[in-house]
Short mmCIF file of C-alpha atoms and ligand atoms in Angstrom, two decimals:
data_model
loop_
_atom_site.label_atom_id
_atom_site.label_comp_id
_atom_site.label_asym_id
_atom_site.label_seq_id
_atom_site.Cartn_x
_atom_site.Cartn_y
_atom_site.Cartn_z
CA MET A 1 145.04 35.56 -43.37
CA LYS A 2 141.71 37.10 -44.32
CA VAL A 3 138.86 36.86 -41.84
CA PHE A 4 135.26 37.21 -43.05
CA ASP A 5 132.01 37.14 -41.13
CA LYS A 6 129.56 38.05 -43.91
CA ILE A 7 128.47 35.60 -46.60
CA ILE A 8 128.41 38.24 -49.34
CA ASP A 9 132.03 39.28 -48.62
CA ILE A 10 133.61 35.83 -48.53
CA ASN A 11 131.54 34.74 -51.51
CA SER A 12 132.70 37.60 -53.72
CA TYR A 13 136.33 37.10 -52.59
CA ILE A 14 136.13 33.39 -53.51
CA GLN A 15 134.46 34.18 -56.83
CA HIS A 16 137.38 36.42 -57.67
CA GLN A 17 139.86 33.67 -56.71
CA GLN A 18 137.93 31.20 -58.91
CA GLU A 19 138.24 33.64 -61.83
CA LEU A 20 142.00 33.58 -61.24
CA ASP A 21 141.79 29.76 -61.60
CA LYS A 22 142.80 29.10 -57.99
CA THR A 23 141.89 25.74 -56.51
CA ILE A 24 140.05 25.99 -53.19
CA GLY A 25 140.40 23.53 -50.29
CA PHE A 26 137.90 23.76 -47.44
CA VAL A 27 137.94 22.55 -43.84
CA PRO A 28 134.62 23.16 -42.05
CA THR A 29 134.96 23.22 -38.23
CA MET A 30 133.13 24.22 -35.10
CA GLY A 31 136.30 25.75 -33.64
CA ALA A 32 138.07 24.74 -30.41
CA LEU A 33 140.73 23.53 -32.77
CA HIS A 34 143.26 20.80 -32.00
CA ILE A 35 146.03 18.96 -33.84
CA GLY A 36 143.44 16.78 -35.58
CA HIS A 37 141.91 19.84 -37.30
CA ILE A 38 145.36 21.12 -38.16
CA SER A 39 146.21 17.82 -39.88
CA LEU A 40 143.17 18.37 -42.17
CA VAL A 41 144.27 21.96 -42.76
CA GLU A 42 147.81 20.84 -43.63
CA ARG A 43 146.47 18.45 -46.25
CA SER A 44 144.36 21.18 -47.75
CA VAL A 45 147.29 23.63 -47.79
CA ALA A 46 149.44 21.01 -49.56
CA GLU A 47 146.79 20.12 -52.15
CA ASN A 48 145.19 23.48 -53.06
CA ASP A 49 146.12 27.03 -53.99
CA LEU A 50 143.86 28.48 -51.31
CA THR A 51 142.67 27.01 -48.01
CA VAL A 52 139.46 28.20 -46.39
CA VAL A 53 138.42 27.21 -42.85
CA SER A 54 135.02 27.93 -41.35
CA ILE A 55 134.40 28.23 -37.61
CA PHE A 56 130.73 27.95 -36.78
CA VAL A 57 129.13 26.20 -33.83
CA ASN A 58 126.06 25.07 -35.72
CA PRO A 59 123.09 25.21 -33.30
CA ILE A 60 120.78 23.08 -35.46
CA GLN A 61 122.98 19.99 -35.22
CA PHE A 62 122.84 19.91 -31.41
CA ASN A 63 119.97 17.92 -29.99
CA ASN A 64 121.03 18.80 -26.45
CA GLN A 65 120.89 22.46 -25.39
CA SER A 66 123.46 22.06 -22.62
CA ASP A 67 125.95 20.42 -25.04
CA LEU A 68 125.54 23.46 -27.33
CA GLU A 69 125.99 25.98 -24.51
CA LYS A 70 129.03 24.18 -23.10
CA TYR A 71 130.68 23.50 -26.46
CA PRO A 72 134.27 24.81 -26.03
CA ARG A 73 134.99 28.12 -27.77
CA ASN A 74 138.41 29.73 -28.16
CA LEU A 75 138.35 32.03 -31.16
CA GLN A 76 141.59 33.90 -30.54
CA ARG A 77 143.63 30.73 -30.15
CA ASP A 78 141.86 29.15 -33.16
CA LYS A 79 142.82 32.10 -35.38
CA GLU A 80 146.45 31.91 -34.25
CA MET A 81 146.61 28.18 -34.97
CA LEU A 82 145.11 28.67 -38.43
CA GLU A 83 147.44 31.54 -39.27
CA ASN A 84 150.44 29.41 -38.24
CA ALA A 85 149.19 26.52 -40.36
CA GLY A 86 149.13 28.69 -43.48
CA VAL A 87 145.37 29.13 -43.88
CA ASP A 88 144.38 31.87 -46.36
CA VAL A 89 140.78 32.57 -45.38
CA VAL A 90 138.72 32.07 -42.22
CA PHE A 91 134.96 32.39 -42.24
CA ILE A 92 133.35 33.04 -38.84
CA PRO A 93 129.67 33.84 -39.38
CA SER A 94 127.13 34.56 -36.64
CA VAL A 95 124.06 32.38 -36.20
CA GLU A 96 121.90 35.24 -37.62
CA GLU A 97 124.14 35.43 -40.68
CA MET A 98 123.79 31.71 -41.39
CA TYR A 99 120.14 31.38 -40.36
CA PRO A 100 118.29 34.69 -40.76
CA GLU A 101 115.07 32.65 -40.69
CA PRO A 102 114.33 29.30 -39.04
CA VAL A 103 115.52 26.41 -41.23
CA THR A 104 112.80 24.39 -42.92
CA THR A 105 114.84 22.17 -45.26
CA THR A 106 114.95 18.49 -44.39
CA TYR A 107 117.03 15.74 -45.91
CA ASP A 108 116.30 12.05 -45.85
CA PHE A 109 119.35 9.83 -45.90
CA GLY A 110 117.31 6.68 -45.31
CA SER A 111 118.84 4.08 -43.04
CA LEU A 112 122.24 5.85 -43.10
CA SER A 113 120.90 8.48 -40.71
CA THR A 114 118.66 6.38 -38.47
CA VAL A 115 121.33 4.09 -37.00
CA MET A 116 123.99 4.81 -34.35
CA GLU A 117 124.47 8.61 -34.02
CA GLY A 118 121.17 9.10 -35.89
CA GLU A 119 119.36 6.91 -33.37
CA PHE A 120 120.89 8.55 -30.30
CA ARG A 121 120.99 12.15 -31.62
CA PRO A 122 117.74 12.66 -33.56
CA GLY A 123 117.91 15.55 -36.06
CA HIS A 124 121.69 15.78 -35.77
CA PHE A 125 122.50 14.74 -39.34
CA ASN A 126 119.85 16.97 -40.86
CA GLY A 127 121.51 19.89 -39.09
CA VAL A 128 124.92 18.79 -40.35
CA ALA A 129 123.67 18.38 -43.93
CA VAL A 130 121.97 21.80 -43.92
CA VAL A 131 125.07 23.63 -42.71
CA VAL A 132 127.57 21.72 -44.86
CA ARG A 133 125.50 22.27 -48.02
CA LYS A 134 125.18 25.97 -47.18
CA LEU A 135 128.91 26.28 -46.51
CA PHE A 136 129.68 24.53 -49.81
CA GLU A 137 127.47 27.07 -51.65
CA ILE A 138 129.29 29.93 -49.92
CA VAL A 139 132.88 28.68 -50.20
CA MET A 140 132.54 26.77 -53.51
CA PRO A 141 135.49 24.48 -52.71
CA HIS A 142 137.06 22.00 -55.11
CA LYS A 143 137.96 19.71 -52.21
CA ALA A 144 136.58 19.47 -48.65
CA TYR A 145 138.27 17.62 -45.79
CA PHE A 146 136.47 15.60 -43.10
CA GLY A 147 137.88 13.43 -40.30
CA GLU A 148 137.03 9.74 -40.07
CA LYS A 149 136.31 10.00 -36.35
CA ASP A 150 132.86 11.25 -37.39
CA PHE A 151 132.58 8.32 -39.77
CA GLN A 152 128.81 8.39 -40.11
CA GLN A 153 128.89 12.14 -40.80
CA LEU A 154 131.41 11.47 -43.56
CA GLN A 155 129.12 8.85 -45.17
CA ILE A 156 126.16 11.26 -44.96
CA ILE A 157 128.16 14.07 -46.58
CA LYS A 158 129.40 11.78 -49.36
CA THR A 159 125.75 10.83 -49.99
CA LEU A 160 124.65 14.49 -49.99
CA VAL A 161 127.34 15.35 -52.54
CA ARG A 162 126.53 12.35 -54.73
CA ASP A 163 122.72 12.74 -54.62
CA LEU A 164 122.80 16.49 -55.35
CA THR A 165 125.80 16.32 -57.74
CA LEU A 166 127.60 18.99 -55.74
CA PRO A 167 130.85 19.97 -57.51
CA VAL A 168 133.18 19.16 -54.60
CA GLN A 169 135.49 16.26 -53.89
CA ILE A 170 135.21 14.86 -50.36
CA GLU A 171 138.56 13.94 -48.83
CA PRO A 172 138.37 11.60 -45.82
CA CYS A 173 141.22 12.02 -43.30
CA PRO A 174 142.37 9.39 -40.78
CA ILE A 175 141.54 9.75 -37.08
CA SER A 176 144.12 11.78 -35.18
CA ARG A 177 144.96 10.28 -31.76
CA GLU A 178 146.70 11.36 -28.58
CA ASP A 179 149.79 9.32 -27.59
CA ASP A 180 147.61 7.20 -25.32
CA GLY A 181 145.22 6.41 -28.18
CA LEU A 182 142.31 8.71 -27.30
CA ALA A 183 140.77 10.09 -30.52
CA ARG A 184 141.30 13.86 -30.66
CA SER A 185 138.07 15.81 -30.24
CA SER A 186 137.18 19.34 -29.17
CA ARG A 187 135.06 17.77 -26.43
CA ASN A 188 138.18 16.21 -24.81
CA ALA A 189 138.93 19.67 -23.39
CA ARG A 190 135.85 19.28 -21.18
CA LEU A 191 136.92 15.95 -19.62
CA THR A 192 137.72 16.06 -15.90
CA PRO A 193 141.29 14.86 -15.11
CA GLU A 194 139.82 11.60 -13.82
CA MET A 195 137.78 11.03 -16.98
CA ARG A 196 140.69 12.05 -19.21
CA GLU A 197 142.76 9.35 -17.54
CA ALA A 198 140.01 6.78 -18.02
CA ALA A 199 139.15 7.66 -21.65
CA PRO A 200 142.01 5.79 -23.45
CA PHE A 201 140.21 2.59 -22.37
CA ILE A 202 137.87 3.23 -25.34
CA TYR A 203 140.54 2.84 -28.02
CA ALA A 204 142.24 0.01 -26.09
CA GLN A 205 138.92 -1.87 -26.25
CA LEU A 206 138.55 -1.14 -29.97
CA LEU A 207 142.02 -2.61 -30.60
CA GLU A 208 141.09 -5.65 -28.54
CA ALA A 209 137.85 -5.96 -30.54
CA ARG A 210 139.85 -5.94 -33.78
CA ASN A 211 141.99 -8.80 -32.42
CA LYS A 212 138.89 -10.80 -31.58
CA ALA A 213 137.01 -10.06 -34.82
CA SER A 214 138.23 -13.15 -36.70
CA SER A 215 137.13 -15.57 -33.99
CA MET A 216 133.78 -14.06 -32.99
CA THR A 217 130.47 -13.27 -34.65
CA ALA A 218 129.30 -9.64 -34.66
CA GLU A 219 126.80 -10.45 -31.89
CA GLU A 220 129.49 -12.07 -29.73
CA LEU A 221 131.86 -9.16 -30.20
CA GLU A 222 129.15 -6.65 -29.29
CA SER A 223 128.20 -8.49 -26.12
CA TRP A 224 131.88 -8.91 -25.17
CA MET A 225 132.21 -5.10 -25.45
CA TYR A 226 129.07 -4.45 -23.34
CA ASP A 227 130.42 -6.87 -20.77
CA SER A 228 133.83 -5.18 -20.47
CA PHE A 229 132.29 -1.71 -20.13
CA SER A 230 129.81 -2.94 -17.52
CA LYS A 231 132.82 -3.68 -15.28
CA HIS A 232 134.30 -0.21 -15.80
CA GLN A 233 133.82 2.17 -12.86
CA LEU A 234 133.70 5.46 -14.76
CA LEU A 235 132.88 5.04 -18.45
CA GLU A 236 129.37 4.28 -19.61
CA LEU A 237 128.90 2.56 -22.96
CA GLU A 238 126.04 4.03 -25.01
CA TYR A 239 126.50 1.70 -27.97
CA PHE A 240 129.00 -0.55 -29.67
CA LYS A 241 127.95 -1.79 -33.07
CA VAL A 242 129.62 -3.85 -35.76
CA ALA A 243 128.50 -2.44 -39.08
CA ASN A 244 129.51 -2.28 -42.72
CA GLY A 245 131.71 0.72 -43.56
CA GLU A 246 129.59 1.70 -46.62
CA SER A 247 125.96 1.05 -45.74
CA LEU A 248 126.51 1.38 -41.95
CA GLN A 249 124.01 -1.43 -41.51
CA GLN A 250 124.62 -3.61 -38.50
CA ARG A 251 126.40 -6.89 -39.26
CA ARG A 252 124.87 -10.12 -38.02
CA GLY A 253 126.90 -13.35 -37.98
CA LYS A 254 130.41 -13.50 -39.44
CA ILE A 255 132.33 -10.22 -39.51
CA GLU A 256 133.20 -9.33 -43.10
CA GLN A 257 135.64 -7.20 -45.10
CA ASN A 258 135.15 -3.46 -44.53
CA ASP A 259 133.24 -3.98 -41.28
CA TYR A 260 133.89 -1.47 -38.53
CA GLY A 261 133.30 -1.28 -34.81
CA PHE A 262 131.50 1.97 -33.90
CA ILE A 263 131.35 3.14 -30.32
CA ALA A 264 129.82 5.96 -28.23
CA VAL A 265 130.74 6.32 -24.57
CA TYR A 266 129.86 8.73 -21.79
CA ALA A 267 132.85 9.89 -19.74
CA GLY A 268 130.86 11.71 -17.07
CA GLU A 269 128.86 14.37 -18.94
CA ILE A 270 131.02 14.15 -22.04
CA ARG A 271 130.01 11.94 -24.91
CA LEU A 272 132.89 10.50 -26.93
CA ILE A 273 132.73 8.56 -30.20
CA ASP A 274 135.35 6.47 -31.96
CA ASN A 275 135.60 3.67 -34.50
CA ILE A 276 137.98 1.07 -35.88
CA ARG A 277 138.12 -0.99 -39.03
CA LEU A 278 137.85 -4.60 -37.91
CA PHE A 279 138.77 -6.29 -41.23
O1 LIG B 1 132.44 17.83 -37.73
C1 LIG B 1 132.15 19.00 -37.41
O2 LIG B 1 132.92 19.71 -36.77
C2 LIG B 1 130.79 19.55 -37.81
O3 LIG B 1 129.82 18.57 -37.78
C3 LIG B 1 130.80 20.28 -39.17
C4 LIG B 1 131.15 19.33 -40.30
C5 LIG B 1 131.79 21.43 -39.12
C6 LIG B 1 129.41 20.85 -39.46
O4 LIG B 1 129.01 21.75 -38.48
#
C-alpha cells in the first residue's frame, strides 16, 4: 500500500495509473476508521482496479472547535485496517498541504444546505464541498463512495457533481449498524459506557417511527418523537424531521413515498445523527 502526503506526488502517481487505463475508486474519510468505512472500501476494491482512501480531518467543516480538537485520531490502526482491506493508495495530507492559504470559495446549495444539519451546523456543508471537490481534483476517481448515514452530505455532493459536471460517479452505501442497531460512526468511540448503552434507543425510535408512518401525519410523527425523547433520562433530541429524500424539504401532512425521518441527538457531549426511510 502506497502512502502519500503531498498533492503533487499522489497526483502524478494517479495520472500514471490513468494512462495505464486503470479505474480508480475513492473513499474519502476523516480517519478513526470502523467497519462502516471498511464496507465502503470493500465495495471500491470489488468495483475498481485501484482503491484510494484519504484520511483528513477537515478543519473547515467543523463549526465547533472542541469537536475538531476531540475528533478521534488513530492513524496507525487506520493504516493497518486499510492495508488488510486491500487498499492500494492512502492519502494523508496535512492541513497546510490542503489549505496553504485561507479558503475563500463558497458554494450555495440553496435550501438543501439550510435545513437540518445545515441549520444546526452553519458552514459545515461549505467545508465539506470545498474539501470533497479538492480531493476529487487530486485523486481523479471514476467512482467515489459515501455512506447514507450522512444522507444530507450525500445529497449535497451529488448536487456538487451534477452542477459542476465533475467526471465522477457517486456511489451511495447503506448505513452500517452495530448489532444493537446504533449507526456506526467514528464519534461512537467517544461515548461514555452509559451513553453507549443508551444510544441504541435512537434507531429503535426510528424503527417505531417507520411503523407509525402510515397512520400519522408528518407533524404527528415529529411530535410523537419529541415526546418520547422528552421522557428519556440521558439522550437529548436536537431535531427529528420528516423530509423528502431528494429535496430534503420538510413534509407537511401525509407522509409520502421516499420520505425519510432524519434525527440528531446529543448523547452527553457527543452528537449522533441517523435516518430511516419511512416509505
Ligand atoms: O463524511 C466524512 O467523513 C467527511 O465529511 C468527508 C466526506 C470525508 C469530507 O471531509
